[in-house]
Tab-separated table of C-alpha atoms and ligand atoms in Angstrom:
chain	number	residue	atom	x	y	z
A	116	MET	CA	-35.348	-22.654	69.365
A	117	GLY	CA	-38.699	-22.376	67.687
A	118	THR	CA	-42.020	-24.064	67.760
A	119	ILE	CA	-44.477	-24.548	64.957
A	120	ASP	CA	-47.591	-22.534	65.457
A	121	LYS	CA	-50.132	-20.966	63.143
A	122	LYS	CA	-48.380	-22.180	60.039
A	123	VAL	CA	-50.345	-22.768	56.855
A	124	TYR	CA	-49.118	-25.048	54.080
A	125	ALA	CA	-50.951	-25.605	50.813
A	126	ILE	CA	-50.612	-28.805	48.830
A	127	TRP	CA	-51.330	-28.333	45.158
A	128	SER	CA	-50.501	-29.932	41.825
A	129	PRO	CA	-50.841	-28.896	38.181
A	130	LYS	CA	-52.708	-32.146	37.397
A	131	GLY	CA	-55.189	-34.339	39.290
A	132	GLY	CA	-54.469	-37.770	40.714
A	133	ILE	CA	-50.784	-37.185	41.400
A	134	GLY	CA	-50.887	-37.407	45.164
A	135	LYS	CA	-52.020	-34.161	46.817
A	136	THR	CA	-54.291	-36.024	49.176
A	137	PHE	CA	-51.709	-38.725	49.697
A	138	ILE	CA	-49.069	-36.178	50.703
A	139	THR	CA	-51.455	-33.990	52.703
A	140	SER	CA	-52.659	-36.912	54.778
A	141	HIS	CA	-49.190	-38.275	55.429
A	142	LEU	CA	-47.903	-34.832	56.412
A	143	ALA	CA	-50.907	-34.383	58.692
A	144	LYS	CA	-50.327	-37.724	60.310
A	145	TRP	CA	-46.664	-36.994	60.856
A	146	ALA	CA	-47.283	-33.501	62.253
A	147	SER	CA	-49.852	-34.799	64.726
A	148	THR	CA	-47.554	-37.643	65.742
A	149	LYS	CA	-44.982	-34.985	66.571
A	150	GLY	CA	-47.459	-33.461	68.989
A	151	LEU	CA	-48.746	-30.611	66.839
A	152	LEU	CA	-52.416	-29.817	66.843
A	153	THR	CA	-53.055	-30.339	63.153
A	154	GLY	CA	-55.911	-29.110	60.948
A	155	VAL	CA	-56.624	-30.193	57.396
A	156	ILE	CA	-58.998	-28.557	54.934
A	157	ASP	CA	-59.881	-30.529	51.824
A	158	PHE	CA	-61.009	-27.907	49.315
A	159	ASN	CA	-61.655	-30.465	46.600
A	160	ARG	CA	-65.138	-30.106	45.133
A	161	GLN	CA	-65.127	-33.060	42.779
A	162	ALA	CA	-63.701	-35.877	44.816
A	163	PRO	CA	-63.009	-34.961	48.427
A	164	SER	CA	-61.075	-37.860	49.926
A	165	THR	CA	-58.718	-36.493	52.565
A	166	ALA	CA	-60.988	-37.258	55.516
A	167	ALA	CA	-61.368	-40.839	54.284
A	168	ALA	CA	-57.604	-41.150	53.839
A	169	LEU	CA	-57.218	-40.048	57.471
A	170	ASN	CA	-59.953	-42.392	58.635
A	171	ILE	CA	-62.072	-39.463	59.767
A	172	ARG	CA	-65.834	-39.530	59.292
A	173	LEU	CA	-67.493	-36.257	58.355
A	174	PRO	CA	-70.969	-36.243	59.911
A	175	ARG	CA	-73.993	-35.050	57.969
A	176	GLU	CA	-74.469	-31.281	57.819
A	177	LYS	CA	-71.125	-30.680	59.523
A	178	SER	CA	-68.816	-30.164	56.623
A	179	LEU	CA	-66.665	-27.646	54.804
A	180	LYS	CA	-69.836	-26.171	53.354
A	181	GLU	CA	-71.140	-25.254	56.816
A	182	ALA	CA	-67.674	-24.013	57.828
A	183	LEU	CA	-67.578	-21.635	54.861
A	184	TYR	CA	-71.087	-20.293	55.046
A	185	THR	CA	-71.054	-19.114	58.648
A	186	GLU	CA	-69.784	-15.952	60.233
A	187	ARG	CA	-69.368	-17.493	63.671
A	188	GLU	CA	-65.966	-18.710	64.750
A	189	SER	CA	-67.338	-21.476	66.975
A	190	ASP	CA	-69.454	-22.789	64.084
A	191	VAL	CA	-66.388	-23.035	61.916
A	192	ILE	CA	-64.584	-25.198	64.421
A	193	THR	CA	-67.432	-27.648	64.937
A	194	ASN	CA	-67.071	-28.564	61.283
A	195	PHE	CA	-63.598	-30.016	61.864
A	196	HIS	CA	-63.593	-33.661	62.947
A	197	ASN	CA	-61.145	-36.188	64.308
A	198	ASN	CA	-61.149	-39.864	65.188
A	199	GLU	CA	-60.653	-41.711	68.452
A	200	LYS	CA	-57.101	-42.665	67.624
A	201	ASP	CA	-55.746	-39.349	66.384
A	202	LYS	CA	-57.013	-36.815	68.835
A	203	ASP	CA	-54.686	-34.076	67.608
A	204	LEU	CA	-55.678	-34.405	63.979
A	205	PHE	CA	-58.759	-32.591	62.642
A	206	CYS	CA	-60.147	-32.451	59.127
A	207	THR	CA	-62.976	-30.817	57.230
A	208	GLY	CA	-64.145	-31.254	53.640
A	209	LEU	CA	-67.312	-31.653	51.653
A	210	ASN	CA	-69.209	-34.823	52.480
A	211	VAL	CA	-71.581	-37.090	50.615
A	212	ASN	CA	-74.552	-34.858	51.300
A	213	ASN	CA	-72.982	-31.873	49.596
A	214	ASP	CA	-73.234	-31.168	45.902
A	215	VAL	CA	-70.025	-30.546	44.010
A	216	ASP	CA	-71.274	-27.065	43.307
A	217	ASP	CA	-71.703	-26.172	46.947
A	218	LEU	CA	-68.348	-24.389	46.876
A	219	PHE	CA	-68.922	-22.778	43.536
A	220	GLU	CA	-70.361	-19.527	44.750
A	221	VAL	CA	-68.162	-19.090	47.752
A	222	THR	CA	-66.604	-15.634	48.077
A	223	ASP	CA	-63.006	-14.693	48.778
A	224	HIS	CA	-64.168	-13.182	52.064
A	225	GLN	CA	-65.657	-16.521	53.173
A	226	ILE	CA	-62.530	-18.444	52.245
A	227	ILE	CA	-60.191	-16.052	54.012
A	228	LYS	CA	-62.370	-15.950	57.104
A	229	LEU	CA	-62.271	-19.752	57.318
A	230	LEU	CA	-58.497	-19.743	56.830
A	231	GLU	CA	-58.023	-17.080	59.505
A	232	ILE	CA	-60.083	-18.943	62.062
A	233	ALA	CA	-58.531	-22.327	61.315
A	234	LYS	CA	-55.042	-20.838	61.399
A	235	SER	CA	-55.679	-19.358	64.830
A	236	LYS	CA	-56.810	-22.742	66.217
A	237	PHE	CA	-54.135	-25.088	64.929
A	238	ASN	CA	-50.381	-25.297	65.229
A	239	ILE	CA	-50.260	-26.408	61.633
A	240	LEU	CA	-52.939	-26.095	58.975
A	241	LEU	CA	-52.711	-28.109	55.749
A	242	LEU	CA	-54.772	-27.197	52.689
A	243	ASP	CA	-55.469	-29.902	50.123
A	244	LEU	CA	-56.235	-27.770	47.060
A	245	PRO	CA	-58.008	-28.351	43.777
A	246	THR	CA	-55.803	-28.272	40.707
A	247	SER	CA	-57.556	-25.665	38.610
A	248	TYR	CA	-56.595	-22.038	39.007
A	249	LEU	CA	-60.210	-21.191	38.271
A	250	GLU	CA	-60.999	-22.374	41.796
A	251	LEU	CA	-61.114	-19.434	44.169
A	252	THR	CA	-60.157	-21.739	47.038
A	253	SER	CA	-56.839	-22.507	45.317
A	254	TYR	CA	-56.196	-18.928	44.379
A	255	GLU	CA	-56.846	-17.538	47.875
A	256	SER	CA	-54.930	-20.391	49.516
A	257	TRP	CA	-51.867	-19.847	47.357
A	258	LYS	CA	-51.754	-16.266	48.568
A	259	TYR	CA	-52.492	-17.198	52.151
A	260	ALA	CA	-50.127	-20.145	52.646
A	261	ASP	CA	-46.670	-19.773	54.147
A	262	LYS	CA	-45.459	-22.354	51.644
A	263	ILE	CA	-46.957	-24.245	48.719
A	264	VAL	CA	-46.058	-27.866	48.099
A	265	VAL	CA	-46.238	-28.463	44.345
A	266	VAL	CA	-46.756	-32.154	43.664
A	267	ILE	CA	-45.723	-33.441	40.253
A	268	ASP	CA	-45.050	-36.850	38.756
A	269	ASN	CA	-42.716	-38.151	36.082
A	270	ASP	CA	-45.098	-37.297	33.277
A	271	TYR	CA	-43.935	-34.801	30.680
A	272	ASN	CA	-47.480	-33.354	30.462
A	273	THR	CA	-47.434	-32.469	34.144
A	274	ILE	CA	-44.239	-30.494	33.715
A	275	VAL	CA	-45.684	-28.643	30.709
A	276	ALA	CA	-48.774	-27.805	32.776
A	277	LEU	CA	-46.568	-26.647	35.645
A	278	LYS	CA	-44.680	-24.317	33.325
A	279	SER	CA	-47.852	-22.504	32.332
A	280	TYR	CA	-49.003	-22.360	35.932
A	281	ILE	CA	-45.681	-20.779	36.915
A	282	LYS	CA	-46.482	-17.894	34.567
A	283	PHE	CA	-49.845	-17.506	36.206
A	284	LEU	CA	-48.397	-17.716	39.733
A	285	LYS	CA	-45.969	-14.945	38.828
A	286	GLU	CA	-48.791	-12.806	37.466
A	287	VAL	CA	-50.663	-13.057	40.746
A	288	ASN	CA	-47.487	-12.291	42.709
A	289	ILE	CA	-46.936	-15.629	44.424
A	290	PRO	CA	-43.229	-15.675	45.372
A	291	LEU	CA	-41.697	-18.667	43.611
A	292	ASN	CA	-39.451	-19.360	46.576
A	293	ASN	CA	-42.607	-20.239	48.507
A	294	LEU	CA	-42.931	-23.296	46.262
A	295	ILE	CA	-41.507	-26.662	47.283
A	296	VAL	CA	-41.545	-29.072	44.352
A	297	VAL	CA	-42.076	-32.747	45.142
A	298	ILE	CA	-41.961	-35.559	42.609
A	299	ASN	CA	-44.428	-38.211	43.750
A	300	LYS	CA	-45.019	-41.673	42.273
A	301	ASP	CA	-41.467	-41.509	40.973
A	302	MET	CA	-40.826	-44.287	38.473
A	303	GLY	CA	-37.499	-42.992	37.320
A	304	LEU	CA	-38.813	-41.780	33.953
A	305	LEU	CA	-37.613	-38.212	34.398
A	306	SER	CA	-34.855	-37.393	36.832
A	307	GLY	CA	-35.096	-34.542	39.305
A	308	GLN	CA	-32.456	-32.730	37.295
A	309	GLU	CA	-34.394	-33.103	34.043
A	310	VAL	CA	-37.511	-31.794	35.742
A	311	GLU	CA	-35.527	-28.861	37.100
A	312	GLU	CA	-34.199	-28.054	33.643
A	313	MET	CA	-37.690	-28.201	32.169
A	314	CYS	CA	-39.596	-26.136	34.695
A	315	GLY	CA	-36.846	-23.994	36.217
A	316	LEU	CA	-37.692	-24.871	39.802
A	317	PRO	CA	-35.553	-27.036	42.082
A	318	VAL	CA	-36.956	-30.438	43.021
A	319	SER	CA	-36.717	-30.779	46.794
A	320	VAL	CA	-38.146	-34.231	47.498
A	321	THR	CA	-38.733	-37.399	45.478
A	322	ILE	CA	-41.204	-40.043	46.659
A	323	PRO	CA	-41.311	-43.426	44.913
A	324	PHE	CA	-44.330	-45.132	43.409
A	325	TYR	CA	-45.422	-48.051	45.525
A	326	LYS	CA	-48.620	-49.821	44.634
A	327	GLN	CA	-49.052	-51.529	48.003
A	328	ILE	CA	-49.686	-48.084	49.446
A	329	VAL	CA	-53.099	-47.861	47.786
A	330	LYS	CA	-54.184	-51.019	49.579
A	331	ASP	CA	-52.795	-49.700	52.861
A	332	MET	CA	-54.617	-46.394	52.484
A	333	ASN	CA	-57.853	-48.173	51.584
A	334	GLU	CA	-57.553	-50.040	54.845
A	335	GLY	CA	-57.246	-46.729	56.651
A	336	LYS	CA	-53.533	-47.140	57.322
A	337	THR	CA	-50.734	-44.797	56.490
A	338	VAL	CA	-47.146	-45.744	55.829
A	339	PHE	CA	-46.362	-44.603	59.345
A	340	GLU	CA	-48.600	-47.378	60.638
A	341	THR	CA	-47.396	-50.069	58.258
A	342	GLY	CA	-43.941	-48.934	57.262
A	343	GLY	CA	-42.668	-52.485	56.898
A	344	SER	CA	-41.090	-52.525	53.496
A	345	PHE	CA	-38.160	-50.740	51.949
A	346	LYS	CA	-40.504	-48.692	49.747
A	347	ASP	CA	-42.627	-47.732	52.740
A	348	ARG	CA	-39.501	-46.425	54.383
A	349	LYS	CA	-38.584	-44.477	51.242
A	350	ILE	CA	-42.011	-42.836	51.345
A	351	ILE	CA	-41.699	-42.101	55.056
A	352	GLN	CA	-38.285	-40.537	54.472
A	353	GLY	CA	-39.725	-38.379	51.691
A	354	ILE	CA	-42.570	-37.172	53.895
A	355	GLN	CA	-40.209	-36.466	56.772
A	356	LYS	CA	-37.864	-34.545	54.526
A	357	LEU	CA	-40.752	-32.489	53.170
A	358	TYR	CA	-42.039	-31.841	56.680
A	359	GLY	CA	-38.540	-30.707	57.671
A	360	LEU	CA	-38.378	-28.297	54.733
A	361	LEU	CA	-41.778	-26.863	55.524
A	362	THR	CA	-41.131	-26.415	59.183
A	363	SER	CA	-37.414	-25.690	59.159
A	364	ASN	CA	-36.316	-23.563	62.106
A	365	GLY	CA	-39.091	-24.880	64.138
A	366	ASP	CA	-39.169	-28.589	64.366
A	367	LYS	CA	-39.029	-28.635	68.155
A	368	ALA	CA	-42.454	-30.145	68.313
A	369	ARG	CA	-44.522	-28.810	71.105
A	370	SER	CA	-45.308	-31.548	73.474
A	371	GLU	CA	-47.469	-32.929	76.241
A	372	SER	CA	-49.099	-30.003	77.981
A	373	LYS	CA	-49.609	-27.968	74.834
A	374	SER	CA	-51.641	-30.408	72.836
A	375	LEU	CA	-53.907	-31.293	75.726
A	376	PHE	CA	-54.440	-27.620	76.387
A	377	LYS	CA	-55.310	-26.881	72.769
A	378	ILE	CA	-57.610	-29.863	72.442
A	379	GLY	CA	-59.354	-28.616	75.540
A	380	LYS	CA	-59.836	-25.328	73.732
A	381	LEU	CA	-61.291	-26.959	70.630
A	382	ILE	CA	-63.606	-29.175	72.569
A	383	GLY	CA	-64.463	-26.211	74.739
A	384	ASN	CA	-65.674	-24.392	71.660
A	385	LYS	CA	-67.850	-27.331	70.705
A	386	LYS	CA	-69.516	-27.147	74.090
A	387	VAL	CA	-70.137	-23.439	73.683
A	388	VAL	CA	-71.792	-24.007	70.349
A	389	LYS	CA	-73.993	-26.730	71.747
A	390	GLU	CA	-75.079	-24.476	74.586
A	391	VAL	CA	-75.800	-21.598	72.242
A	392	LYS	CA	-77.818	-23.839	69.978
A	393	THR	CA	-79.861	-25.285	72.824
A	394	ASN	CA	-80.678	-21.796	73.995
A	395	GLU	CA	-81.944	-20.720	70.589
B	9	ADP	N1	-46.269	-42.635	46.000
B	9	ADP	C1	-47.361	-43.309	45.636
B	9	ADP	N2	-47.281	-44.612	45.276
B	9	ADP	C2	-48.382	-45.296	44.876
B	9	ADP	N3	-49.619	-44.798	44.842
B	9	ADP	C3	-49.765	-43.508	45.185
B	9	ADP	C4	-48.664	-42.700	45.602
B	9	ADP	N4	-49.133	-41.464	45.881
B	9	ADP	C5	-50.463	-41.496	45.661
B	9	ADP	N5	-50.845	-42.726	45.237
B	9	ADP	C6	-52.201	-43.167	44.879
B	9	ADP	O1	-52.614	-42.468	43.702
B	9	ADP	C7	-53.996	-42.154	43.767
B	9	ADP	C8	-54.197	-40.660	43.599
B	9	ADP	O2	-53.614	-39.998	44.701
B	9	ADP	P1	-54.341	-38.783	45.405
B	9	ADP	O3	-53.533	-38.406	46.589
B	9	ADP	O4	-55.773	-39.106	45.630
B	9	ADP	O5	-54.194	-37.679	44.248
B	9	ADP	P2	-54.799	-36.210	44.187
B	9	ADP	O6	-55.262	-35.840	45.563
B	9	ADP	O7	-53.656	-35.369	43.718
B	9	ADP	O8	-55.902	-36.260	43.188
B	9	ADP	C9	-54.507	-42.676	45.108
B	9	ADP	O9	-55.076	-43.943	44.921
B	9	ADP	C10	-53.227	-42.769	45.940
B	9	ADP	O10	-53.312	-43.722	46.974
B	10	MG	MG1	-57.195	-35.365	46.238
């Protein structure tokens, strides 16, 4: 019997707009529903949207930028936020006050320090990564994550891009069996088998395209909250299957006492920071 603790999963894709944020937020929602204290870092510089997808408001001056540019553990944690409804689900990312270049000069040391601290606080930490390999946040997260979810769609160009990324991943010694390939927005144009033949990696999960989902997400709902239609259920099944693959051997979600205890710890840290700040 195992429990999920201090596990880090990166969600990445070789092209933008395929569904990294979509999958990250659904996984996060599912993990927290299972009783895991869940952290999400949105490393996207151009269009951070994971907090919004999770209905979490990032307050001014309390964002990923502040979390990265501090040495103090307690200051890192105060830059994660949740909402009233999902008390076990915390997210950080850049907010409207940050410039897109605020993460440009970040160092590998700062990224790893943030990952270390976040990992030690959460049962499960999800990293919503930028596509480009030029982003240090992606590069460090690939190395750091226990597994990498590679999100692709049915587009031939995505598969071609993935093939060149695979070369790069090999060069930087990322074990290819850490990758879990997911086809999202599946419209049946390329089968899982065709994708496998083209890129040489097995496709583990296929999630259908469903345009109602955009409306649901815009209303701050996830498929777990709506879930009415057949396609919703197909998406839910895909997310659950992916979650199972990520957490296999340890899906005995930790329950009641644990999450309250951990939340107490997080909130406890916030208090400490407040006290320290008032004393300064
Ligand atoms: N399976 C799906 N069916 C329909 N729309 C989807 C699906 N997955 C993602 N989307 C929508 O596609 C858009 C891009 O997804 P997003 O997760 O923001 O991509 P990324 O983070 O990779 O840039 C969003 O509007 C999202 O709601
Ligand atoms: Mg995104």
